[in-house]
Short mmCIF file of C-alpha atoms in Angstrom, two decimals:
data_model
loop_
_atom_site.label_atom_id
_atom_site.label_comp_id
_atom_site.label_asym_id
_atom_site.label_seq_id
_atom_site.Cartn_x
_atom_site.Cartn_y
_atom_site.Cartn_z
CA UNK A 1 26.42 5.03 4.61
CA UNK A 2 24.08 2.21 3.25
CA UNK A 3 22.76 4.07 0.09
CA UNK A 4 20.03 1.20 0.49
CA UNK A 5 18.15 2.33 3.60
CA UNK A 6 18.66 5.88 3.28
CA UNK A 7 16.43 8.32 3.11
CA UNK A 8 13.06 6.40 3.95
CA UNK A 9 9.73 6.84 3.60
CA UNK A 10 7.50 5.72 7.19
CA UNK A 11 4.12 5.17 7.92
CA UNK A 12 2.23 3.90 10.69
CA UNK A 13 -1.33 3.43 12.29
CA UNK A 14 -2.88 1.61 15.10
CA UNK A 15 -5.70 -0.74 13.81
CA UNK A 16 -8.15 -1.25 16.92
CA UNK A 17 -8.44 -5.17 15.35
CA UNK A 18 -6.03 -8.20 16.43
CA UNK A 19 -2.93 -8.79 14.44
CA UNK A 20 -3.74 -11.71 12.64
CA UNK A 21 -6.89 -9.70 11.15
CA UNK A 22 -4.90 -7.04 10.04
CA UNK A 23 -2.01 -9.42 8.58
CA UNK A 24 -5.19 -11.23 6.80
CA UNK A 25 -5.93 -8.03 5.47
CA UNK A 26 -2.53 -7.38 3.59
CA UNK A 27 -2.52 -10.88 2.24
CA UNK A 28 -5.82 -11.55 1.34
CA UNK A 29 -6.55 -9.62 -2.20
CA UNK A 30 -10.53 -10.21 -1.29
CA UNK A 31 -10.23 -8.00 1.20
CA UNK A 32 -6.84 -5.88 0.32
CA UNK A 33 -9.41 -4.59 -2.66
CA UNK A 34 -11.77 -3.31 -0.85
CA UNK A 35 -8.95 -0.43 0.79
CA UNK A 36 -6.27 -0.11 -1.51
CA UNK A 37 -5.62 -1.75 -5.10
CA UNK A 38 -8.84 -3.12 -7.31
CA UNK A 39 -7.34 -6.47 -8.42
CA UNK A 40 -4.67 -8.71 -7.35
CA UNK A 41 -3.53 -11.82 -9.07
CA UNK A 42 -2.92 -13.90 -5.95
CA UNK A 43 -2.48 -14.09 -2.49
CA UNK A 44 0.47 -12.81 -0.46
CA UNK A 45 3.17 -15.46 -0.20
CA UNK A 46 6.93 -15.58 -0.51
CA UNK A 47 7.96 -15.94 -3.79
CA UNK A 48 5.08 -15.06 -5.78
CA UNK A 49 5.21 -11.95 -8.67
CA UNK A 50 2.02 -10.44 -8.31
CA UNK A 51 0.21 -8.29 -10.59
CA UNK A 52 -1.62 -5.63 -8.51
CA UNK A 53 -4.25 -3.12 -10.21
CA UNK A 54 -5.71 0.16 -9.90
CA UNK A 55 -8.74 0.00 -12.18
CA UNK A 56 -9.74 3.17 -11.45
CA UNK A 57 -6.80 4.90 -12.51
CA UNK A 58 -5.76 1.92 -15.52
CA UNK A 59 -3.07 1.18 -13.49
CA UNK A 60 -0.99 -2.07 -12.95
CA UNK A 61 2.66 -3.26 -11.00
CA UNK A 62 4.42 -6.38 -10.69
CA UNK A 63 4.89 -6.60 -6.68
CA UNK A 64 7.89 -9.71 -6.19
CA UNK A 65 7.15 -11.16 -2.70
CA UNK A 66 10.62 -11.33 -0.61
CA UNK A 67 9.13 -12.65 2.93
CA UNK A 68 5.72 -13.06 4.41
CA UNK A 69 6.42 -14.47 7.93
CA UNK A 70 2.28 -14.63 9.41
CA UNK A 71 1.18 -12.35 11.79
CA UNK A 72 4.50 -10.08 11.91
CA UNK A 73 6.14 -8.89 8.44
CA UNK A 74 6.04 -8.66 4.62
CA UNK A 75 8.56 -7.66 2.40
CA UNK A 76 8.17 -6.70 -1.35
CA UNK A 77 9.65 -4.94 -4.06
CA UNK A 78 7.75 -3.31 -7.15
CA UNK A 79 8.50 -0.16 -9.49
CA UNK A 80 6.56 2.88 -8.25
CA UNK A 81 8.25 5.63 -10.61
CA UNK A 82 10.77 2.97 -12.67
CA UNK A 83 12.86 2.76 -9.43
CA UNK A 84 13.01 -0.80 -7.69
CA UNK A 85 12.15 0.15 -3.37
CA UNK A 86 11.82 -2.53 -0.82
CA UNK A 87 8.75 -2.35 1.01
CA UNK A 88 8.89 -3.67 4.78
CA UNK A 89 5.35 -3.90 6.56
CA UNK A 90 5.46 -4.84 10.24
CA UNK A 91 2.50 -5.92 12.29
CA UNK A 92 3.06 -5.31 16.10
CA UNK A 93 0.83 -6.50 18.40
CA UNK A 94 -0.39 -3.50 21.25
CA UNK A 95 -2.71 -4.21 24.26
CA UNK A 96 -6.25 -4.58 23.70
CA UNK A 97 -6.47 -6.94 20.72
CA UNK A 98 -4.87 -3.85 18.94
CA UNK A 99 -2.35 -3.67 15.81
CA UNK A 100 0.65 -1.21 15.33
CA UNK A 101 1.02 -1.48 11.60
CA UNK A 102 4.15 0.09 9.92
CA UNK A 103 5.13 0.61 6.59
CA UNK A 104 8.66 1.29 5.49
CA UNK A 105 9.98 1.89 1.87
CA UNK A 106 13.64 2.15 1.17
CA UNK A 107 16.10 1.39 -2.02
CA UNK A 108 15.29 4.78 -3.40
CA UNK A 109 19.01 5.65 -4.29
CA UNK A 110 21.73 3.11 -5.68
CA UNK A 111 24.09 6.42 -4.73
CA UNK A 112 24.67 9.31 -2.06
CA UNK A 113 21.69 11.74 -2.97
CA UNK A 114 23.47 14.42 -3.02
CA UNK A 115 25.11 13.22 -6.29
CA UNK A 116 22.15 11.94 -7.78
CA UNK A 117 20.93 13.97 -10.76
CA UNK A 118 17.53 13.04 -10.47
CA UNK A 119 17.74 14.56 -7.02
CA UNK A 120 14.54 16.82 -7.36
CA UNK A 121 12.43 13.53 -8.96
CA UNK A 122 12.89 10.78 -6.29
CA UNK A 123 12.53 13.32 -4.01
CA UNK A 124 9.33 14.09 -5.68
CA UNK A 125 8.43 10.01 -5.73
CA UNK A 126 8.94 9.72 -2.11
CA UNK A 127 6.89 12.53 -0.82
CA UNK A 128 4.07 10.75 -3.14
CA UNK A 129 4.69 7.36 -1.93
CA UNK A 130 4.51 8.48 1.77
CA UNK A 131 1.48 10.16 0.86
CA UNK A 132 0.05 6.93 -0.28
CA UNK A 133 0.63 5.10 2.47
CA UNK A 134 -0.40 7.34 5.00
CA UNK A 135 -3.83 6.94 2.27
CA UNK A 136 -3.79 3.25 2.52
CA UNK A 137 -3.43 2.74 6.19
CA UNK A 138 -5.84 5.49 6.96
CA UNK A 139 -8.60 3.70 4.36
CA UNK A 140 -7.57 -0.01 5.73
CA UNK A 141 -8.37 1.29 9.09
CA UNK A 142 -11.52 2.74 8.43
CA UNK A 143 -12.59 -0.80 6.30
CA UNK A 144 -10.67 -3.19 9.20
CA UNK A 145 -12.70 -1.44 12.14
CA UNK A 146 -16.19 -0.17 10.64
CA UNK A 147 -16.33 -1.79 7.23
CA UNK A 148 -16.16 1.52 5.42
CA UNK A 149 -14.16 2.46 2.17
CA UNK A 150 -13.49 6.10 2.46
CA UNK A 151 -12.61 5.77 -1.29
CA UNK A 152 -9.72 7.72 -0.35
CA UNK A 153 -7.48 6.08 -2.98
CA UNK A 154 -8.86 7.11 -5.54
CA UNK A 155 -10.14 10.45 -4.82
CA UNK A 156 -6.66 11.91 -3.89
CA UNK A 157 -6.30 11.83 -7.49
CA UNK A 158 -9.63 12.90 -8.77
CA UNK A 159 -8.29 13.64 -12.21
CA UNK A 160 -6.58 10.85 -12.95
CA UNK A 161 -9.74 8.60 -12.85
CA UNK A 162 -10.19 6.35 -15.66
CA UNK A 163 -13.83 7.09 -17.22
CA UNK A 164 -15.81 5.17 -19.70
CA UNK A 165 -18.65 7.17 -21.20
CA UNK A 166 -19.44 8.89 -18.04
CA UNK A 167 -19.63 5.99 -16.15
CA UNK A 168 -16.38 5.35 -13.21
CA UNK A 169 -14.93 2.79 -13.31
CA UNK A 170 -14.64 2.02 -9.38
CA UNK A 171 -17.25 1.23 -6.78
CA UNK A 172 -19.02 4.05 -4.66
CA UNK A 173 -18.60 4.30 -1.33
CA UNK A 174 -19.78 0.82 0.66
CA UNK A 175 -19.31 -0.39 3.20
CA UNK A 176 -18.73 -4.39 4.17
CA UNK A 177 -22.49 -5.41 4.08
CA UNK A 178 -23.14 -3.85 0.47
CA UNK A 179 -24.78 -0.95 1.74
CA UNK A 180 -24.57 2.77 0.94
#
């Protein structure tokens, strides 16, 4: 047994856009903000350590780029709960100008699980990370087809919301034109 690929964590959603929108959407941190992390430091490219960041939880992670091939995969690493994952997205192409976007995260155990110790906690971490990106592709759909942030990232986790004197520190729901 590869201790690498096993158990995973899988999401998927069809995007009603063409691929090479919804690749641009992954990439691009100008628009990647406006569904899923605040702040990026860069662009998606092999090679590059990004710094992504949730403002609105005072949240950051160092994402390593492995692969970006255009239009069909990315593959990253980062440190969701001090553990090290891969992350494989793959961007299928469906009829109708449509997208079959899949996530896969794996690299969750450097042993068998069933003699891991922290057994109950990674189990724990993977529940929340498919979670997340069932959250993600669900909000990147809504802002990819009808320009709408469903602020669904940050109001899984209502109480975890950075605040500063009453004020949030995120952006209301809006849509792509600046409009409420």
């Amino acid at each position: 047994m590869n201790n690498q690929n096993y158990p995973i964590v899988e999401s998927q959603m069809l995007i009603r856009k063409p691929v090479s929108e919804v690749f641009e959407a992954m990439v691009n941190p100008d628009i990647t903000s406006k569904f899923w992390f605040t702040k990026s430091s860069g662009r998606v490219e092999p090679g590059k350590t990004l710094e992504w960041e949730w403002g609105q939880f005072g949240v950051k992670d160092t994402v390593d780029i492995l692969e970006a091939k255009p239009n069909e995969y990315i593959s990253l690493q980062w440190k969701p709960g001090g553990l090290k994952p891969t992350v494989e997205m793959n961007f299928e192409p469906k009829p109708n100008d449509t997208t079959l976007f899949r996530v896969t995260e794996k690299g969750f155990w450097k042993s068998a699980p069933a003699e891991d110790k922290n057994l109950e906690e990674k189990i724990g971490l993977m529940l929340g990370q498919n979670g997340g990106w069932t959250l993600v592709l669900s909000n990147m759909k809504a802002w990819i087809e009808h320009g709408i942030d469903l602020n669904v990232i940050a109001d899984h986790k209502p109480d975890l919301i950075k605040q500063s004197t009453s004020k949030l520190l995120w952006i209301p729901l809006y849509n792509k034109h600046g409009t409420f």
